[in-house]
Coordinates of C-alpha atoms and ligand atoms in Angstrom, one line a residue:
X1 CA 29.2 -5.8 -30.3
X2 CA 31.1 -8.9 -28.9
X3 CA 32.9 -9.0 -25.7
X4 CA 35.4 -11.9 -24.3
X5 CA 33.1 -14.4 -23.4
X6 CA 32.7 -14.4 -27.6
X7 CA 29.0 -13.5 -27.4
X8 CA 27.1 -10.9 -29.5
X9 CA 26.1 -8.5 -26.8
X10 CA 22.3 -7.3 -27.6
X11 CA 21.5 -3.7 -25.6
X12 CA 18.0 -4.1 -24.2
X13 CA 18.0 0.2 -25.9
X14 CA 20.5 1.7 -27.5
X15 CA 20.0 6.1 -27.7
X16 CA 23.2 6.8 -28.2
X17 CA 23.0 5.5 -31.4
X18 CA 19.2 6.5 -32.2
X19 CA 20.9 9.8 -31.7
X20 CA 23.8 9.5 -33.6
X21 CA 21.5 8.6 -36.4
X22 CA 19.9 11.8 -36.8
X23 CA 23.2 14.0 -34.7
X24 CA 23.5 17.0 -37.9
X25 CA 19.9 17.9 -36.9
X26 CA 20.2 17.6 -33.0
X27 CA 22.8 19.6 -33.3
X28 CA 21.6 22.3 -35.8
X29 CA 18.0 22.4 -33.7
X30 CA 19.7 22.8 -30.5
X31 CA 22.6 25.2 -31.6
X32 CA 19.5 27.5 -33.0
X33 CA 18.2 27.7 -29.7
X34 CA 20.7 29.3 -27.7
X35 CA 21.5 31.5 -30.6
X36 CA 17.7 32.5 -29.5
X37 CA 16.2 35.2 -27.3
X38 CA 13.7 32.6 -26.4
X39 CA 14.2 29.5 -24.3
X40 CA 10.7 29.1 -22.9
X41 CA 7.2 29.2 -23.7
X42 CA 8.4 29.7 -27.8
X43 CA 8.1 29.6 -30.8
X44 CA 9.8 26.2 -31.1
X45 CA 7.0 24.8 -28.6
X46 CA 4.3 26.2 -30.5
X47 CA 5.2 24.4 -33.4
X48 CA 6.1 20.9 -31.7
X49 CA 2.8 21.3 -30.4
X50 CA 1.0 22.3 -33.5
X51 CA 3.1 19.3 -34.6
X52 CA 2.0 16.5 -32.0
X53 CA -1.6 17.4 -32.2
X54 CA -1.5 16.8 -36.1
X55 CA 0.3 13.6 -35.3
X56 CA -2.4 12.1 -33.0
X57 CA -5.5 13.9 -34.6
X58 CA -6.0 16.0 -31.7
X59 CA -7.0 19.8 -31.9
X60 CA -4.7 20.5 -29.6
X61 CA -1.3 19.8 -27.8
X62 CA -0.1 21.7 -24.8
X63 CA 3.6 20.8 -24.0
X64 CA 4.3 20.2 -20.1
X65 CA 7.3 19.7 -18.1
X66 CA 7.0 15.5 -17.9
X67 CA 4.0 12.4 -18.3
X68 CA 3.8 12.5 -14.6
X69 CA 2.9 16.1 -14.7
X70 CA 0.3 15.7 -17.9
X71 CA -1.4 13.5 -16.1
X72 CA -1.6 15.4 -13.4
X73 CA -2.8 18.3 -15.1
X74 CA -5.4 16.5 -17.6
X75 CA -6.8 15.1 -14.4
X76 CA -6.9 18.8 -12.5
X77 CA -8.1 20.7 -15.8
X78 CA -11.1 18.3 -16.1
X79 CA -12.3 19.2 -12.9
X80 CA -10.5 15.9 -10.8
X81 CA -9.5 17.1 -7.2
X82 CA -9.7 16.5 -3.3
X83 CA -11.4 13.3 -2.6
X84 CA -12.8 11.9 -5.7
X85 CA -12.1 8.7 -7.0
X86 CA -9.9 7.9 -10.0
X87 CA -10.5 4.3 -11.6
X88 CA -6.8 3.5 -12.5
X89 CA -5.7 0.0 -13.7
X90 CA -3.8 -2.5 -11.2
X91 CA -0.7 -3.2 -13.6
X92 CA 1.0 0.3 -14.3
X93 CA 3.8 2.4 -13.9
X94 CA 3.6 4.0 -10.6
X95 CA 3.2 7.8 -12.1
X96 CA -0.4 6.7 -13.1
X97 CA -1.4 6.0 -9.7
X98 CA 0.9 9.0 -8.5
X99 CA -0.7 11.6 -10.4
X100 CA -4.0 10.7 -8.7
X101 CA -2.6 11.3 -5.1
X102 CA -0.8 14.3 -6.3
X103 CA -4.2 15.7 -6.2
X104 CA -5.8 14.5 -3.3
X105 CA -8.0 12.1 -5.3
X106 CA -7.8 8.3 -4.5
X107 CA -6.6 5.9 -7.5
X108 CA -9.6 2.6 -7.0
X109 CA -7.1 0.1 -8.8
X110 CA -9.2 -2.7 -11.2
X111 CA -7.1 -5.7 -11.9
X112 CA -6.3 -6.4 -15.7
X113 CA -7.2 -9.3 -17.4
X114 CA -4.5 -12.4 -17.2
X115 CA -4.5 -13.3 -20.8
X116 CA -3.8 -9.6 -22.3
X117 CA -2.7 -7.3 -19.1
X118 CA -5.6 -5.2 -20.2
X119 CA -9.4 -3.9 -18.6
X120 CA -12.0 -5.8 -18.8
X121 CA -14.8 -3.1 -19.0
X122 CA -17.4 -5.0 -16.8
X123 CA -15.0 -4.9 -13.9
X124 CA -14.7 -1.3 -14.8
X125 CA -17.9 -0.5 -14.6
X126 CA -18.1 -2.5 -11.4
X127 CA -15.9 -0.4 -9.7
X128 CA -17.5 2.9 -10.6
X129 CA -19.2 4.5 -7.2
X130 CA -20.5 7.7 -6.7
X131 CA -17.5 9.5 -5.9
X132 CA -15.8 8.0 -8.6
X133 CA -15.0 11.0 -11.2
X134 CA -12.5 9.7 -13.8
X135 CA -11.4 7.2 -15.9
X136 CA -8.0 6.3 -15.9
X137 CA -6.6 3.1 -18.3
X138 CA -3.2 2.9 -20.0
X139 CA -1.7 1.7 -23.4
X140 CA 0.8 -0.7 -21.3
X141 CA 4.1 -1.4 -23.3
X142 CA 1.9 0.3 -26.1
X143 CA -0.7 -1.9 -26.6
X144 CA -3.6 0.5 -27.2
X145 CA -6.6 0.0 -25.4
X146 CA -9.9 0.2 -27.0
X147 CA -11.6 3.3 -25.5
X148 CA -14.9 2.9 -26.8
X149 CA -16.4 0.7 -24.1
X150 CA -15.2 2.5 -21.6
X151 CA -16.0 6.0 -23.4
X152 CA -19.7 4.4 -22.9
X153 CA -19.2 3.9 -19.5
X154 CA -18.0 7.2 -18.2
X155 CA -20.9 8.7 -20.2
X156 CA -23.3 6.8 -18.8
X157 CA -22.1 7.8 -15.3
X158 CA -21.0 11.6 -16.1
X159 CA -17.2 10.4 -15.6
X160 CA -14.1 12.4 -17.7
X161 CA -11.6 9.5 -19.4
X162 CA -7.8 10.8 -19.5
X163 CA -6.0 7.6 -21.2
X164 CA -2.5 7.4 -19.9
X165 CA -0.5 7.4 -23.0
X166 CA 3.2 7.3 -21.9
X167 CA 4.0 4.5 -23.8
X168 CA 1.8 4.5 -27.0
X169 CA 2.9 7.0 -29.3
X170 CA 2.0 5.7 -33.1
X171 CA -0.1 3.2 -31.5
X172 CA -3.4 2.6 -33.1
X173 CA -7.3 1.5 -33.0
X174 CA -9.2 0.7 -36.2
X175 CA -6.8 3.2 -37.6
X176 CA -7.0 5.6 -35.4
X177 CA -4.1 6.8 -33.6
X178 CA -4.0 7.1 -29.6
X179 CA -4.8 10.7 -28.2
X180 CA -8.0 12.0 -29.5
X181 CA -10.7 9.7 -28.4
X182 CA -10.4 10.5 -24.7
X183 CA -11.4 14.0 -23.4
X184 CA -7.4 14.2 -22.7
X185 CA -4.1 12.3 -23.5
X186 CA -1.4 12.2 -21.2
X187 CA 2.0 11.9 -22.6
X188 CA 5.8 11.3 -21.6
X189 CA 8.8 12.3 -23.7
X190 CA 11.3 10.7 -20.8
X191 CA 14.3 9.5 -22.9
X192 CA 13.5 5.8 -23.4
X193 CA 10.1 6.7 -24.5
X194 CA 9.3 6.3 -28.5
X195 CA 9.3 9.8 -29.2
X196 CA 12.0 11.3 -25.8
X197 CA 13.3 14.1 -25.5
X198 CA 17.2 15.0 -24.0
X199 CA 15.5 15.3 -20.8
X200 CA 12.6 15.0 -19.5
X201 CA 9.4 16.5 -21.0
X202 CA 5.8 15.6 -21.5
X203 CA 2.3 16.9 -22.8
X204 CA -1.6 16.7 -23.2
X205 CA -3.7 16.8 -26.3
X206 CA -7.3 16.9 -26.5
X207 CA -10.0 18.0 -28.7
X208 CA -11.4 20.5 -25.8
X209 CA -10.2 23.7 -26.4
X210 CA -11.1 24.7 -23.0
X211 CA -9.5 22.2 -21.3
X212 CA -6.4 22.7 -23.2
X213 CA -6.6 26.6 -22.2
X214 CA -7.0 25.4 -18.8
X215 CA -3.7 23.2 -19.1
X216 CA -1.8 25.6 -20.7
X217 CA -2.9 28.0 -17.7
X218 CA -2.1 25.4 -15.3
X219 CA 1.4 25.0 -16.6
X220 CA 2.6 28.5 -15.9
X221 CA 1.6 29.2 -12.5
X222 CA -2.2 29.8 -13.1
X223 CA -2.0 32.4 -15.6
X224 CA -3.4 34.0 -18.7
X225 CA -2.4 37.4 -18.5
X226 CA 1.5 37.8 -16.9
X227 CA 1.1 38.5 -13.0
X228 CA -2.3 37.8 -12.7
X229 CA -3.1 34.5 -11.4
X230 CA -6.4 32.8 -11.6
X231 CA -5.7 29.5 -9.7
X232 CA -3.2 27.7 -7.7
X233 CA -0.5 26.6 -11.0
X234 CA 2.1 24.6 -11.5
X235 CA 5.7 25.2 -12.8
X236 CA 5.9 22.7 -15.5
X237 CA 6.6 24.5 -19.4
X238 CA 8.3 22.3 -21.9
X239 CA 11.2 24.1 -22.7
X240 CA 12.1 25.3 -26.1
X241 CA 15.2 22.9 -26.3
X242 CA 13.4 19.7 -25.6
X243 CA 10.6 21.1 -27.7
X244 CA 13.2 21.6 -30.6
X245 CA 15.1 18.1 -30.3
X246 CA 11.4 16.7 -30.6
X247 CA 10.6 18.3 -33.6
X248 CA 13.6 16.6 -35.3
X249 CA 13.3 13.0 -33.8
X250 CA 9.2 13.1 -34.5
X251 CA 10.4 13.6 -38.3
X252 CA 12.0 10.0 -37.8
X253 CA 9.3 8.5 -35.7
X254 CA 7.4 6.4 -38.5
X255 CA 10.6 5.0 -39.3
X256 CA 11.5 4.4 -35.9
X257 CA 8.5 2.5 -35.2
X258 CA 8.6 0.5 -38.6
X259 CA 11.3 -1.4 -37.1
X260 CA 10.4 -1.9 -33.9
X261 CA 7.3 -3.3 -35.8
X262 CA 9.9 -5.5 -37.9
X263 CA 11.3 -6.8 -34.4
X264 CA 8.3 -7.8 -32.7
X265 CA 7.5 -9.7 -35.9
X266 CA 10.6 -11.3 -35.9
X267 CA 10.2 -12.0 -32.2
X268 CA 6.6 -13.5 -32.7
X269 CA 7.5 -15.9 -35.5
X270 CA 10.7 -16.8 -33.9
X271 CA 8.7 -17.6 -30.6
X272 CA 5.9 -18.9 -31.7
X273 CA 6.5 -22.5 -30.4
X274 CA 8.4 -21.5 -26.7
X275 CA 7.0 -22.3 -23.3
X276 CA 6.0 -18.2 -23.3
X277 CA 3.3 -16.8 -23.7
X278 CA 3.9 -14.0 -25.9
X279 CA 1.7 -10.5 -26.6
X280 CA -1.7 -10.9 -27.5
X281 CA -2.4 -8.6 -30.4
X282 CA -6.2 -7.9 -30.9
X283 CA -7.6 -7.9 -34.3
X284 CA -7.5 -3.9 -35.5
X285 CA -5.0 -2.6 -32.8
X286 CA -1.6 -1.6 -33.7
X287 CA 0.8 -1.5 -30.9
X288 CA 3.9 0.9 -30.8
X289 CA 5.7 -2.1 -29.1
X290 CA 7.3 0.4 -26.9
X291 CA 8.1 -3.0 -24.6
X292 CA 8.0 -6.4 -26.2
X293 CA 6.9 -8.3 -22.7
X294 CA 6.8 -12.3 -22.0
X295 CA 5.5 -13.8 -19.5
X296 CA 6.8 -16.8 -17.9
X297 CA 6.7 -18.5 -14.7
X298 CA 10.5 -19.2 -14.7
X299 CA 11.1 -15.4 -15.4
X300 CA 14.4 -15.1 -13.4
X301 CA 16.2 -18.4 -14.6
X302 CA 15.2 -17.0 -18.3
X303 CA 16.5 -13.5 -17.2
X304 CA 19.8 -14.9 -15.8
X305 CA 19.9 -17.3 -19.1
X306 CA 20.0 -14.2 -21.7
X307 CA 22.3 -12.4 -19.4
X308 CA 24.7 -15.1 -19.9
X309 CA 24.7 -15.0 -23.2
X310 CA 24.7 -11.6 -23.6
X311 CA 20.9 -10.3 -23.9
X312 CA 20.0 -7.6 -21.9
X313 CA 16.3 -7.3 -20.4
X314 CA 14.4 -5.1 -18.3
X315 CA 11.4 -6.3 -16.0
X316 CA 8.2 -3.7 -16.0
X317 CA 7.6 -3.6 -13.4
X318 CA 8.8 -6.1 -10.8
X319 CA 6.8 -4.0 -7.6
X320 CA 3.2 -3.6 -8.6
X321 CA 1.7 -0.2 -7.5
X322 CA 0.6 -1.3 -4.4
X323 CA 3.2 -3.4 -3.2
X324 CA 5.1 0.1 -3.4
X325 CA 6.8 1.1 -0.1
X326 CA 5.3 4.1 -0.7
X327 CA 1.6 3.3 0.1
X328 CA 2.9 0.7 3.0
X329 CA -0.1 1.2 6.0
X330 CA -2.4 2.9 3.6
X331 CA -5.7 1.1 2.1
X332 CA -3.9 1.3 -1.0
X333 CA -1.3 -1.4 -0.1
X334 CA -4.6 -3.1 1.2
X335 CA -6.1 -4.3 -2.2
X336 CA -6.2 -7.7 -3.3
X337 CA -4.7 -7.6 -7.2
X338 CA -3.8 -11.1 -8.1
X339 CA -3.0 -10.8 -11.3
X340 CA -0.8 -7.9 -11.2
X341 CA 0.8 -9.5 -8.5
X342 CA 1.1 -12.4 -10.7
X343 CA 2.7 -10.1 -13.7
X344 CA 5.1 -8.5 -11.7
X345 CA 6.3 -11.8 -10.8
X346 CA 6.4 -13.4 -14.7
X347 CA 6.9 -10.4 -17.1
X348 CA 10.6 -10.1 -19.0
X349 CA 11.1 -7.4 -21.4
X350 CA 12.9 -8.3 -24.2
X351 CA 15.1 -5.7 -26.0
X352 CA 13.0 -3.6 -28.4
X353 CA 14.3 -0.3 -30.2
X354 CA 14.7 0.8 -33.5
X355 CA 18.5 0.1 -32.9
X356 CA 18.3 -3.7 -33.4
X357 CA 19.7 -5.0 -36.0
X358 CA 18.7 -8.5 -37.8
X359 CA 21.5 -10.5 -36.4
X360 CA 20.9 -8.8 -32.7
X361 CA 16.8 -10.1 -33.3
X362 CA 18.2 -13.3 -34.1
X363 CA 20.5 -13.7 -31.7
X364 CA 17.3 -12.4 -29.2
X365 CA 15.6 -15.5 -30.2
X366 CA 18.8 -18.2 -30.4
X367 CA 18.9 -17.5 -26.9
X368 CA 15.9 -17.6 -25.6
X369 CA 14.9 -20.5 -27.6
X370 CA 17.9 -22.3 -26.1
X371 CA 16.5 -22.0 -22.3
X372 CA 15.2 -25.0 -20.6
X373 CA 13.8 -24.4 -16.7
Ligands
LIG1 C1 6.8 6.9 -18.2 C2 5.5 6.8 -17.8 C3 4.8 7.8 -17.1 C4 5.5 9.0 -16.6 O1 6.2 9.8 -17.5 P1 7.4 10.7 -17.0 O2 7.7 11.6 -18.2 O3 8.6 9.8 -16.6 O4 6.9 11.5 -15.8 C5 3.5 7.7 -16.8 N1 2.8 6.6 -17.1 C6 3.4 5.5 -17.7 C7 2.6 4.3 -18.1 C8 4.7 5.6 -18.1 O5 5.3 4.6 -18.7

């Protein structure tokens, strides 16, 4: 795209054309459900589930209404609830923390490391307590994390690990793709997600078959048997549209996430020798480079820099969790997290999608090799 200031415009993500990639089959999946006498709770969400568990080597997938509400669920169907203590990393999306409060249990924030943005498990296990209950860490920007240590620690202290997964789907460890190691894996489908729905959607897998009973109980209103209600449920069903739409864009997912493997490859070698510091990639992980994030002390100026010539980026996420206006007066907002404060003041996302072409990654890198503070 060009526009009158004669630059190539880069869009930091482009769905509209993801989805006009793949529009016959959107089309046919969704006209199929409202020729239907089902629109919830399906036979189209049985399958994407049957489908996502396969995907992530879980036994099972249980399709909720968004990420927010999976985590909020995995949390409540592993026994989380009033007053226990959720170890939750410092640098997150908000709905991590969120889902914690959403059930009267308190999220004990552990700053991440400065080099990767990640846990380091000794200041994990340092903040562990004996109302602490859960474990809580996230695959930021899809950069898995390595469970194992921390599956250690939460045995050693009779914890449950849920591993936020909102932004990690074909992510990998040794090989081994996030969403079974855990005892649950919380997912989103929100749009800009690497697997979205049309909407919003969400779900858990787990190898627990009784925890995924429990969340699939938990999802509609408490209940097994129709009318009878054996807890206090939730409204949250991943409806048999979204479920359909998924179905046809996970068929394109490996693709998908081939190329944003291609860009971030292209953005590494074209970087290598800027002022930035760039993603650290630990031997054996495979990201899903849902975000390819820099880090810079001039982060505005660089912002403002690509702007001007035409590159659109995103900062996640410029408020940490608790700076949030939301937990202003509380002991949350009390917490001394340097380094997130720290990230949310250096990260830039640079565009990253399976929509970018070779001369939009190039012109990516023109322009941010160009900047001088
Ligand atoms: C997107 C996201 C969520 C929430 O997902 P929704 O589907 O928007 O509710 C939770 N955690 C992280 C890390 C996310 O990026």
């Amino acid at each position: 795209m060009s526009t009158a200031t004669g630059h190539h415009q880069v869009a930091f993500l482009d769905l509209q054309a993801l989805h006009r990639e793949m529009h016959e089959e959107l089309t046919a999946a969704a006209a199929a459900v409202i020729g239907s006498d089902r629109v919830l709770l399906g036979p189209r969400l049985t399958a994407f589930e049957a489908s996502w568990a396969a995907q992530v080597g879980a036994r099972e997938a249980v399709g909720v209404g968004s990420g927010l509400d999976a985590l909020v669920l995995a949390l409540r169907a592993l026994g989380v609830g009033p007053g226990a203590e959720v170890v939750v990393p410092s640098h997150t999306f908000v709905a991590t923390w969120l889902a914690v409060l959403h059930l009267g249990a308190v999220p004990v924030a552990v700053d991440v490391e400065s080099a990767t943005g990640t846990w380091d498990p000794a200041a994990v296990a340092a903040a562990v307590g004996p109302r602490t209950r859960a474990l809580l860490p996230v695959h930021m920007y899809g950069h898995p994390v390595d469970l194992a240590p921390l599956l250690d620690i939460a045995d050693r202290h009779g914890l449950v690990l849920v591993d936020d997964a909102a932004q990690a789907h074909g992510a990998r460890t040794r090989g081994v793709p996030v969403g079974a190691d855990g005892h649950a894996t919380a997912w989103s489908f929100y749009p800009g997600k690497n697997l979205g729905a049309l909407g919003d959607g969400g779900a858990v897998t787990t190898s627990d078959t009784d925890v995924a009973a429990r969340v699939r109980s938990l999802r509609n209103y408490g209940s097994r048997v129709k009318y009878v209600h054996d807890e206090v449920g939730y409204n949250s069903r991943l409806d048999e549209l979204q479920a359909a739409l998924l179905e046809v864009k996970l068929r394109h997912l490996a693709v998908h996430q081939a190329r944003r493997v291609a860009v971030a490859a292209a953005y590494a070698d074209g970087l290598a020798d800027c002022d930035l510091e760039l993603p650290v990639v630990p031997v054996g992980t495979e990201p899903a480079w849902h975000l390819y994030v820099v880090r810079t002390p001039h982060r505005d100026a660089l912002q403002q820099h690509l702007a001007a010539r035409g590159v659109q980026t995103l900062v996640h996420y410029p408020v940490p969790c608790h700076r949030q206006p939301a937990f202003a007066g509380t002991p949350l907002a009390r917490q001394h997290l340097p380094v997130a404060d720290a990230l949310a003041a250096q990260v830039l996302s640079l565009p990253m999608g399976p929509h970018l072409s070779a001369t939009d990654r190039d012109t990516v890198i023109d322009a941010v090799r160009s900047f001088r503070p």
